[in-house]
XYZ file of C-alpha atoms in Angstrom:
618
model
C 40.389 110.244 135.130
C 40.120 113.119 137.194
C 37.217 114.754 135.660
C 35.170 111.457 135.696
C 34.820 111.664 139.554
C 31.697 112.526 140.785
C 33.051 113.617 144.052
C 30.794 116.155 146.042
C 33.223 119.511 146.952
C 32.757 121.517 149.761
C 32.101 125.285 148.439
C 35.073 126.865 149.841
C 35.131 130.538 151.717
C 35.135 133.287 149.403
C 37.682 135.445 150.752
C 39.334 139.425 149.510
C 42.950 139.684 149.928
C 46.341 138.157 148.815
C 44.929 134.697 149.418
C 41.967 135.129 147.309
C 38.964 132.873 146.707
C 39.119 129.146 145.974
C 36.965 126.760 143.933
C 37.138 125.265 140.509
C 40.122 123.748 139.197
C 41.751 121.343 135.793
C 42.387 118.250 135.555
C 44.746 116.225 137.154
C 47.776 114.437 135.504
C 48.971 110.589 136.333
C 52.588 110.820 137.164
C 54.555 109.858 133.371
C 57.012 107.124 135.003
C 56.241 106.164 139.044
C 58.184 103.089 138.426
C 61.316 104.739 136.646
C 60.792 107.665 139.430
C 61.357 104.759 142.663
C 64.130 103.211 140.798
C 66.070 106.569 140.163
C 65.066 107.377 144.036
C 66.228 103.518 144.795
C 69.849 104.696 142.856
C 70.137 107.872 145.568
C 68.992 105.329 148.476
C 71.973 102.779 147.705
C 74.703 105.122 148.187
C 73.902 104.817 151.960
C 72.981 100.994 152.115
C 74.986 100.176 154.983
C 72.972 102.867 156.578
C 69.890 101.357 155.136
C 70.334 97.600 155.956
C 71.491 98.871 159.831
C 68.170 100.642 160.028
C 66.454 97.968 158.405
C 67.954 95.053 161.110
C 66.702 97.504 163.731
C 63.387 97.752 162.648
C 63.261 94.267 162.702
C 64.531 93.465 165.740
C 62.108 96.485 167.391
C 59.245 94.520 165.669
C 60.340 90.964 166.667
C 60.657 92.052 170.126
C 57.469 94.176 170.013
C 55.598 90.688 168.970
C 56.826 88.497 171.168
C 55.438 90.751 174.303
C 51.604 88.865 173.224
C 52.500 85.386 173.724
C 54.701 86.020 176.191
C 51.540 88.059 178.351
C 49.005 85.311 177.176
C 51.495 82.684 179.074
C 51.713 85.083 181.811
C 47.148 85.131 181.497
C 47.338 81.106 181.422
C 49.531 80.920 184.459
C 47.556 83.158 186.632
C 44.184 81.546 185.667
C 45.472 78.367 186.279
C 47.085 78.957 189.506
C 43.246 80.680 190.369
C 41.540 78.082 189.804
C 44.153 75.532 191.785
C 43.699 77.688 194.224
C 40.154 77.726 194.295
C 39.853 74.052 194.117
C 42.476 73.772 196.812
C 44.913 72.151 194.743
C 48.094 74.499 194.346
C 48.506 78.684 194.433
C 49.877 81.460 192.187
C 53.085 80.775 190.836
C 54.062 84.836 191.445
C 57.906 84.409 191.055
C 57.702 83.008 187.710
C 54.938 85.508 187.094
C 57.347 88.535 188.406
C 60.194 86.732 186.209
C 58.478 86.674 183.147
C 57.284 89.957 183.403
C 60.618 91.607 183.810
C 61.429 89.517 180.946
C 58.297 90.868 179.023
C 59.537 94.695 180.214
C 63.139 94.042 178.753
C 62.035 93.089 175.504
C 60.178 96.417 175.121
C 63.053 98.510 176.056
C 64.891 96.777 173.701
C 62.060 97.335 171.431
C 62.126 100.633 171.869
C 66.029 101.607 171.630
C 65.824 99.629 168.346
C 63.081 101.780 167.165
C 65.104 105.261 168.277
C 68.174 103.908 166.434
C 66.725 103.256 163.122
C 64.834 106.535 163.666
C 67.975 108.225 163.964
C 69.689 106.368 160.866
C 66.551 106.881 158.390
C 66.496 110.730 159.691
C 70.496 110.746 158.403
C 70.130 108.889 155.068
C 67.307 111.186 153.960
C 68.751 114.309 154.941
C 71.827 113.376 153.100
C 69.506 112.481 150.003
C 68.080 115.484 150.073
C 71.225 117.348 150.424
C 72.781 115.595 147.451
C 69.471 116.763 145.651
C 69.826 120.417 146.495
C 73.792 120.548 145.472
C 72.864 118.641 142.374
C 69.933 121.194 141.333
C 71.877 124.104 142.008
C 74.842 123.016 140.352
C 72.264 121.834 137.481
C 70.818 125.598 137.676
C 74.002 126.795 136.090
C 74.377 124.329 132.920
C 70.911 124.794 131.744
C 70.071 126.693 128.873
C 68.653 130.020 129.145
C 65.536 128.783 126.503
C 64.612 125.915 129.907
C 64.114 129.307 131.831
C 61.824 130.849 128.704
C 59.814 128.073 129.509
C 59.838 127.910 132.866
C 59.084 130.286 135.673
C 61.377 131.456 138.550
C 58.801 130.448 141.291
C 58.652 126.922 139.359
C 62.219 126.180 140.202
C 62.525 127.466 143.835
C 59.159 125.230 144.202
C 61.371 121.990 143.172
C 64.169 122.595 145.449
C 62.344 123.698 148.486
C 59.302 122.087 148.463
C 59.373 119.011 146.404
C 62.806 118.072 148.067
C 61.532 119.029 151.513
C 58.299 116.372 150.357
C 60.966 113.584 148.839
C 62.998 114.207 152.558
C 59.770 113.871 155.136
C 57.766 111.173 152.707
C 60.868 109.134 152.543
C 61.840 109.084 156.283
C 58.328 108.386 156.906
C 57.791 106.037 154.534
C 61.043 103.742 154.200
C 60.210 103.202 157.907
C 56.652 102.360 158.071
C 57.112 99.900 155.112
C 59.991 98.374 156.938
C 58.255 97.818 160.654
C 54.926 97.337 158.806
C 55.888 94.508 156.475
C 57.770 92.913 158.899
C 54.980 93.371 161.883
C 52.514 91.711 158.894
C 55.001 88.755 158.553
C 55.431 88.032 162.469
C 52.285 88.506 163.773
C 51.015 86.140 161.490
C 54.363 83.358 162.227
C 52.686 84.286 166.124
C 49.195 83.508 164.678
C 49.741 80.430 163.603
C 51.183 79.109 166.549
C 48.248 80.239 168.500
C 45.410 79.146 166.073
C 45.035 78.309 162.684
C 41.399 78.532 162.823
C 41.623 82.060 164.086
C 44.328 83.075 161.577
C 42.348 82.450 158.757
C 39.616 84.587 159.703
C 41.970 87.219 160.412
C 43.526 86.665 156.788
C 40.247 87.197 155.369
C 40.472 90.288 155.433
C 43.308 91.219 153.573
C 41.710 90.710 149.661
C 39.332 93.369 151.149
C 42.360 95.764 152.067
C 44.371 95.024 149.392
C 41.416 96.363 146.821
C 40.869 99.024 148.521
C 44.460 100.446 148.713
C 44.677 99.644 145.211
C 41.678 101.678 144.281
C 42.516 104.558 146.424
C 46.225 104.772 144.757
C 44.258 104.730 141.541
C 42.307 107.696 141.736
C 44.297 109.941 143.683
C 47.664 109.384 142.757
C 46.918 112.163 139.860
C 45.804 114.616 142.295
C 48.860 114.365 144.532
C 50.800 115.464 140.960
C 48.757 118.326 140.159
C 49.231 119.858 143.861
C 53.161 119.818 143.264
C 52.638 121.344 139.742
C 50.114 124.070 141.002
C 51.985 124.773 143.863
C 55.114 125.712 141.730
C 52.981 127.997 139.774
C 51.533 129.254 142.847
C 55.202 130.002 143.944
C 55.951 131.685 140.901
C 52.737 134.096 141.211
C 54.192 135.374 144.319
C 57.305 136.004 143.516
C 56.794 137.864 140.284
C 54.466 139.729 142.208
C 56.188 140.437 145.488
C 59.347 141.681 142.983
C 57.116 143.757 140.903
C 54.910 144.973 143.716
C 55.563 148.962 142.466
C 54.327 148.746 139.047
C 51.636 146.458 139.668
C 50.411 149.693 142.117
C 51.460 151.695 139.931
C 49.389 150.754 136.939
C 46.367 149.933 139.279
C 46.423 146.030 138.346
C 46.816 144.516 141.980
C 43.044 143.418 141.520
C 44.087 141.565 138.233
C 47.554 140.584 140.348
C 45.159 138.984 142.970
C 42.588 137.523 140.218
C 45.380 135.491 138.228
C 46.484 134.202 141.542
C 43.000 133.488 142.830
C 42.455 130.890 139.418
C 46.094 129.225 140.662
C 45.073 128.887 143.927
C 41.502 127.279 142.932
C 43.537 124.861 141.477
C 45.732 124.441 144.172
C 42.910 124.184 146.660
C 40.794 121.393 144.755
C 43.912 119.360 143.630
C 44.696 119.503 147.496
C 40.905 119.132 148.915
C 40.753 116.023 146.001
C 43.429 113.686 147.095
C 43.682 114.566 150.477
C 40.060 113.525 150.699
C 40.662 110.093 148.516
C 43.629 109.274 150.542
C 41.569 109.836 154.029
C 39.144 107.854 152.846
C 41.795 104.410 153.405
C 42.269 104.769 156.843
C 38.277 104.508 157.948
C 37.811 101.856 155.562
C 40.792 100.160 156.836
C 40.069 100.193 160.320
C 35.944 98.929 159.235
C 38.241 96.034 157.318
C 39.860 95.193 160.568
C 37.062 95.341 163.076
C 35.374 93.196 160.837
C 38.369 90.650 161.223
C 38.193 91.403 164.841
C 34.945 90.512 165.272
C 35.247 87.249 164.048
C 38.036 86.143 166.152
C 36.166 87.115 169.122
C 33.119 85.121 167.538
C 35.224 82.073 166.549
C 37.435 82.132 169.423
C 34.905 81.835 172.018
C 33.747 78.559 170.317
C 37.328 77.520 170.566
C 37.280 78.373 174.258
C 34.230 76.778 175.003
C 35.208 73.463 173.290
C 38.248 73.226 174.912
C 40.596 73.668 171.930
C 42.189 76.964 173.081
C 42.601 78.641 176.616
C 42.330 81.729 177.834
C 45.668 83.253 177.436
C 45.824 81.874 173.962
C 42.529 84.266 173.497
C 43.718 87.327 174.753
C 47.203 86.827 173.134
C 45.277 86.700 170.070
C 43.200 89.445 170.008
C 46.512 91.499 170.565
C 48.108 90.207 167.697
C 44.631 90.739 165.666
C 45.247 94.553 166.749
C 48.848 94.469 165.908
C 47.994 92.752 162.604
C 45.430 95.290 161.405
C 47.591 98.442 162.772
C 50.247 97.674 160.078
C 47.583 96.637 157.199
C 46.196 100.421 158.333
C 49.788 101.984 158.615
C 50.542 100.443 154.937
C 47.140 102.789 153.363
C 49.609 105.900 154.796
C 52.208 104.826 153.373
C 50.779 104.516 150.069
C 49.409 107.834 150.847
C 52.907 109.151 151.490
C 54.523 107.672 148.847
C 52.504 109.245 146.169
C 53.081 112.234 147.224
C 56.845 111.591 147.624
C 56.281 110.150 143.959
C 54.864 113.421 142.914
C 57.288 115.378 144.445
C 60.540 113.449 143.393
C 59.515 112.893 139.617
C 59.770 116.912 139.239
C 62.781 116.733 140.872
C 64.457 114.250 138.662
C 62.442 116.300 135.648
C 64.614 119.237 135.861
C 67.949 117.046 136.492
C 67.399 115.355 133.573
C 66.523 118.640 131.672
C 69.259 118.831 128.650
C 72.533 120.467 129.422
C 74.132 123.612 127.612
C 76.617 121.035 125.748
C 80.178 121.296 126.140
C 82.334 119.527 123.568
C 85.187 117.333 124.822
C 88.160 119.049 123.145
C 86.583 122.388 123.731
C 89.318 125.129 123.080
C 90.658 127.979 125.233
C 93.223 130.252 122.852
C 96.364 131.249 124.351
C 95.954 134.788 122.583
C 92.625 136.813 123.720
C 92.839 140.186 121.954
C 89.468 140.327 121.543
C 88.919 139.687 118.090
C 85.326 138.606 117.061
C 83.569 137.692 113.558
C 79.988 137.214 112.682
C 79.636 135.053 109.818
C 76.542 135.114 107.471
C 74.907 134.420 111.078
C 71.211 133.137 111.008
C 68.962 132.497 114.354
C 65.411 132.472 115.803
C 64.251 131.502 119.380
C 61.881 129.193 117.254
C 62.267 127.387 114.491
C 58.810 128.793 112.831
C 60.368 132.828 113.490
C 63.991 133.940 112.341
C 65.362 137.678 114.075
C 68.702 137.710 112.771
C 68.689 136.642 109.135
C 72.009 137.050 107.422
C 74.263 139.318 109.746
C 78.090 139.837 108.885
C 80.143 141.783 111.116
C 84.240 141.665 112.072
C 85.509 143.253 114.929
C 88.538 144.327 115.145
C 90.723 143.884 118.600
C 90.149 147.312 120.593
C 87.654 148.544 118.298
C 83.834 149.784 119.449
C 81.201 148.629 117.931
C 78.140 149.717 118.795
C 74.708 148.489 117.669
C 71.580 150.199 117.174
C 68.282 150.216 115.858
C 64.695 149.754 116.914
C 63.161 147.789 119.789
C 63.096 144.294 118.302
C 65.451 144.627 115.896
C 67.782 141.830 117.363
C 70.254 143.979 119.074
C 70.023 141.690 122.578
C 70.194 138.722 120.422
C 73.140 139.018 119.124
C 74.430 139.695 123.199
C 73.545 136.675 123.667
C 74.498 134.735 120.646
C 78.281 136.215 121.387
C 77.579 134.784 125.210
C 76.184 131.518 123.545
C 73.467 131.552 125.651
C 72.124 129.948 122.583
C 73.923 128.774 119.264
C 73.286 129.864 115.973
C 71.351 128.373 113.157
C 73.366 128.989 110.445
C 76.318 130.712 109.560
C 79.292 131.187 112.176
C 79.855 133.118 115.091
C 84.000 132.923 116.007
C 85.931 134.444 118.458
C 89.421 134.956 118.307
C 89.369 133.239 114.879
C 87.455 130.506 116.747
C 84.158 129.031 116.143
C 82.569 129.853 119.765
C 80.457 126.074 119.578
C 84.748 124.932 119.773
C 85.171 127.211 122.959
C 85.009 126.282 126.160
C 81.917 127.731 127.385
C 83.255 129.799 130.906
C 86.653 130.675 129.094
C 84.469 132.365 126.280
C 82.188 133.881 128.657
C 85.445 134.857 130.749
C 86.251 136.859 127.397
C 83.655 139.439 128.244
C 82.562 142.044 130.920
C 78.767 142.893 130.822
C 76.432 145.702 132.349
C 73.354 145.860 131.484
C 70.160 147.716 131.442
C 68.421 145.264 133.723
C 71.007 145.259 137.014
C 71.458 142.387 138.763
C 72.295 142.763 142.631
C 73.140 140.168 144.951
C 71.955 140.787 148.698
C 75.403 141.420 150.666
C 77.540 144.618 150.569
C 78.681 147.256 148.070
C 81.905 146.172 148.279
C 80.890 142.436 147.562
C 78.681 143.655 144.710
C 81.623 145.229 142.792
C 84.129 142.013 143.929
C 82.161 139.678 142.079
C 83.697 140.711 139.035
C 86.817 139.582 139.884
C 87.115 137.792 143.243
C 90.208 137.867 144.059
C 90.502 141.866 143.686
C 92.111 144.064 147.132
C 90.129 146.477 148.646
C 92.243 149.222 147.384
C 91.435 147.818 143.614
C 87.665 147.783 144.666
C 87.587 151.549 145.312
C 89.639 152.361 142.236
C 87.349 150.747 140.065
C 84.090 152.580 142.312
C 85.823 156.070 141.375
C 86.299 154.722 137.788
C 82.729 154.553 137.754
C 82.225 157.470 139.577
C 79.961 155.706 142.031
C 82.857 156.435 144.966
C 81.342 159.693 146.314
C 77.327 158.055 146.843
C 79.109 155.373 148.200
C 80.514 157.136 151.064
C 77.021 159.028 151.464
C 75.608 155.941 152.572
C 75.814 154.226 156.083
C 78.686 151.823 156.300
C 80.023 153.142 152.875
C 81.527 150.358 150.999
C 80.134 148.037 153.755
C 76.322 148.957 152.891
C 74.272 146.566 152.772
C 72.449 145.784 149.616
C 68.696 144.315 150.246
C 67.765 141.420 148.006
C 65.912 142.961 145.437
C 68.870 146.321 145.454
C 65.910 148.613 146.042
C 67.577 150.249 148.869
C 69.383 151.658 145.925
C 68.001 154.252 143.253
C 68.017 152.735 139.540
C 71.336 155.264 138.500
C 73.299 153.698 141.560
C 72.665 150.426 140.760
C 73.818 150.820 137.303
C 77.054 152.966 138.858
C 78.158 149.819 141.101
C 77.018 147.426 137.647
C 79.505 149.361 135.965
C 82.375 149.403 138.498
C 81.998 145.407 138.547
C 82.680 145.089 134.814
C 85.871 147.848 135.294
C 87.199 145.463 137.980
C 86.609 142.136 135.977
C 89.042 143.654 133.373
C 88.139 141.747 130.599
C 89.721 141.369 126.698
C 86.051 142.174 125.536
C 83.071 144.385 127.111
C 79.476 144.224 126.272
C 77.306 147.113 127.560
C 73.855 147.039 126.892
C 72.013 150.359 127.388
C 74.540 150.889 129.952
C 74.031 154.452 130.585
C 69.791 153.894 130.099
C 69.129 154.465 133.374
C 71.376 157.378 134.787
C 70.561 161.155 134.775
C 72.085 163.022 131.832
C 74.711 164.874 134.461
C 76.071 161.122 135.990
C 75.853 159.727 132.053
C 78.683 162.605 131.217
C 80.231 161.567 133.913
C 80.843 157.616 133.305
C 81.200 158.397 129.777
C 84.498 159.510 129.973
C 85.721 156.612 132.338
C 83.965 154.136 130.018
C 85.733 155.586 127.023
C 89.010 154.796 129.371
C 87.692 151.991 129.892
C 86.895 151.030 126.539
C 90.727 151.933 125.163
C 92.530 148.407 123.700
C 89.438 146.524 124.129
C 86.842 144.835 121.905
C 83.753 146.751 122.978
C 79.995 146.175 122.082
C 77.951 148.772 122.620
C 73.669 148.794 122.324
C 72.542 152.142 123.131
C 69.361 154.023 122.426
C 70.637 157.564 123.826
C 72.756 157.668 120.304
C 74.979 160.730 121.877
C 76.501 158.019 123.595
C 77.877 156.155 120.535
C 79.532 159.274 118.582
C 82.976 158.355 118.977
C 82.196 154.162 118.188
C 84.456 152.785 115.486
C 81.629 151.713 113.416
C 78.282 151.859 113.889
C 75.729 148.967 113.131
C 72.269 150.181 112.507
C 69.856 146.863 112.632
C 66.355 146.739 111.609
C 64.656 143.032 111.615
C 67.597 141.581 112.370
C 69.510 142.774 109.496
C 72.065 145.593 108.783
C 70.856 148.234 106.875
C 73.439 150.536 107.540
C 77.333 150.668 108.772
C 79.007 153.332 109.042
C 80.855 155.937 111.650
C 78.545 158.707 113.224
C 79.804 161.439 110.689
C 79.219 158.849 107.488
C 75.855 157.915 109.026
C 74.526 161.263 109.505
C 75.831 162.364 105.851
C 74.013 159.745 104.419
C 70.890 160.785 105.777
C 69.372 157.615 105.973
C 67.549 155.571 108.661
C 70.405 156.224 111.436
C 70.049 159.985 110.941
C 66.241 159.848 111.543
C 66.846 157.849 114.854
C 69.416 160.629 115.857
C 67.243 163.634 114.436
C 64.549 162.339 116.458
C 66.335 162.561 119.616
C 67.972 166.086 118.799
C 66.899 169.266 117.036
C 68.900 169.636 115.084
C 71.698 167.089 113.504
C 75.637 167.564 114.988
């Protein structure tokens, strides 16, 4: 539909810098379900209908008492002309106590107007901030059942997008919305009860017009409804952009691509701009041709009205009663084009939302099992996987360990090593074959007690923004300080500690760049010594340290390592010499297994990978 409109664009600024140029853009997409998306939001709503109904009742009453003030004032505009023209004819005065009583009357029923308005204000403002916070606590704790392959397929910046922004849009559409629909429906259906009893004449023309509105907020929904999605979904990827680039800001300077960085972001932004320009523009076309709609339906009251003046069939205050409720009619006929406006956006914005909570779940059996007896012992069974069905990287791989023996894997990059990480995390399941743990098939486990089995470091560290002492506590919460330190000198990441201002009390910076590479990997390393797990997986744990601090944790990881089921990746092979066997993997099979000695007497593929990293074979 989108490209079909003929729509003139304004040639936006060409600008240099992180905002780039705009212009140009895709297509838009209709929203897959707006009905199913209003009766999920409808679901969330009714949780806090007392709420709703209260605010509801006070938006009516605001309204009733709002539309009474008219006829009440076109009495008041009767009285005084009559009493002005008895008094010009010398036949009575101004009534100006029942004038003075009516209008204190008049002013009471717009305070009481107006408190109703500021208390449904202030019940709508609570019901959708409660909806949104119920949104938030489910995403997040939706975040941590998803399976890693939703995250292949989705960016970082995508996610953050749908709980800031789209729930922030659900929160401010709804409040906004939920009451203008209420006071606007209900101003519709009084004004016109008011009508009536004024004129019927004059209410007809004034009903005229609303075929003419009606098609043209139906038209208006039509063709920008899939503009209003497209601006969520760019804006996600727009998010994403930015924060891939603001955490990779040093190698995109280093490898000179920040005008590439800035081009990619410049075609997003295009997008985002003409998605935006598009239904901002369709939507602010309503309110114009509302208001032309309703001066046209003002104009003929004034026109027919006179003639009922004239001939006697209405008076003056009935007039001027009338041409208030005309303007009171048309205001809410107007107010209903922004809230169509602001519900398709809300519609936009909550359908993503509900897309990612009804993304599937990392599934958790029932009767899932948690063995009494963890010694860490761990099969791989004839195992079989691929990230895709159409490409296999682990074929056929058998493998027992033993409890408390080392086994470390190695082989080329993209031979599968990582996989099988996360295969024995079950991050994803196999295909075929078995993976078991403790003589247990780990699709039986339950999923945190398996993944409580294991202590990981990594190559790629992951710090949290808080202190050094924090950092090294998540591994086991509950740990002392004293137990903290002990497992920082395990790691031998005690003494830099201390160097640093506030010691264990440094504070880490979100990205843990106020931290060189081998430090981060140091306090990595003291986290998994805390946890004290059965198992430990370290993958290229030492990658990233100096060759001095490597001999250093070497010996506390082969502490460390003693009566534990350890998996060890490495590609610095001087680091696996002492493994109980060694798994060499090349496209995601084992072509050799062996200890170091056996390997490097065969002379086969695992002593070329050593050879190549020393001079001469140990």
């Amino acid at each position: 539909m989108a490209d079909k409109t003929k729509t003139q664009i304004p040639k936006p600024t060409r600008q240099r810098g992180p905002m780039g140029r705009m212009g140009g853009m895709g297509r838009g997409e209709k929203a897959k379900d707006f009905k199913g998306t209003m009766r999920q939001l409808l679901g969330y709503i009714g949780q806090h209908k007392i709420a709703v109904f209260a605010a509801v009742a006070f938006a009516v009453c605001s309204v009733i008492f709002n539309i009474v003030g008219p006829k009440v004032l076109g009495q008041v505009t009767t009285k005084l002309f009559e009493g002005l023209v008895a008094k010009v004819n010398g036949t009575g005065d101004v009534d100006f106590d029942w004038i003075a009583k009516t209008l204190g009357f008049l002013l009471c029923l717009y305070l009481a107007s107006s408190v109703c308005s500021l208390i449904q204000g202030w019940l709508m403002t609570g019901v959708t901030q409660k909806i949104c916070y119920r949104m938030r606590k489910e995403i997040a704790a939706k975040i941590a059942v998803v399976p890693m392959s939703y995250f292949n397929g989705h960016s970082k910046g995508d996610v953050l997008s749908r709980i800031t922004n789209d729930v922030d849009t659900l929160g401010q559409s709804l409040n906004q919305s939920v009451t203008q629909l209420i006071t606007s429906v209900t101003q519709i259906i009084g004004v016109l009860v008011m009508m009536l009893s004024i004129s019927l004449p004059l209410t007809g023309v004034t009903v005229l017009t609303l075929p003419a509105a009606a098609i043209i907020l139906t038209v208006m929904i039509h063709f920008s409804q899939p503009y209003f999605r497209e601006q969520q979904q760019v804006l996600g990827t727009v998010n994403g952009i930015i924060e891939e680039d603001f955490a990779g800001q040093n190698v995109i300077q280093v490898f000179d691509r920040a005008e590439a960085s800035i081009e990619e972001f410049d075609r997003q932004n295009d997008r985002l701009f003409i998605s935006g320009w598009r239904s901002q523009f369709l939507s602010g076309l309503m309110m114009p041709l509302m208001s032309l709609v309703g001066n046209m339906g003002y104009v003929g009251v004034v026109v027919v009205g006179a003639q009922l003046a004239l001939t006697g069939n209405a008076t003056p205050g009935d007039i001027q009663s009338f041409i208030q409720y005309v303007r009171n009619f048309t205001q809410p006929v107007q107010q209903l084009g922004n809230v169509s406006n602001t519900m398709q956006s809300m519609a936009a914005a909550t359908e993503r939302v509900f897309e990612f909570l009804a993304a599937p779940e990392e599934e958790q059996k029932a009767d899932a099992q948690i063995p009494e007896k963890r010694p860490g012992h761990v099969e791989f069974d004839h195992v079989k996987f691929g990230y895709t069905p159409d490409k296999t990287i682990i074929h056929d791989f058998s493998c027992e360990a033993q409890p408390g023996q080392t086994i470390a894997i190695v082989g080329p990059t993209g031979a599968g090593k990582t996989t099988l990480i996360k295969l024995l995390q079950r991050f994803y399941d196999v295909d075929g074959g078995s993976l078991r743990v403790e003589g247990v098939d780990v699709r039986d486990w339950d999923r945190a007690a398996l993944r409580g089995e294991f202590a990981m470091v990594l190559q790629d560290t992951w710090l949290f923004n808080g202190t050094i002492r924090e950092n090294i506590r998540y591994g086991r919460p509950d740990a002392t300080d004293a137990e903290v330190e002990a497992a920082a000198r395990a790691a031998r990441c005690d003494h830099f500690i201390h160097t640093l201002a506030g010691g264990y009390d440094f504070m880490i910076n979100e990205e843990g760049t106020n931290l060189s590479q081998g430090q981060r990997q140091l306090v990595t390393i003291a986290r998994a010594i805390l946890a004290d797990r059965p198992a430990l997986i370290l993958d290229e744990a030492t990658s990233n340290v100096d060759t001095r601090t490597e001999e250093l944790i070497q010996r506390a990881m082969d502490a460390l390592m003693q009566g534990r089921t350890s998996f060890v990746i490495a590609h610095r092979l001087s680091t696996i010499r002492n493994a109980d066997v060694i798994l060499v993997i090349r496209d995601g099979d084992i072509v050799e297994k062996g200890t170091h000695d056996e390997l490097l007497a065969q002379g086969g593929f695992y002593a070329d990978l050593y050879n190549s990293q020393f001079d001469e074979a140990a």
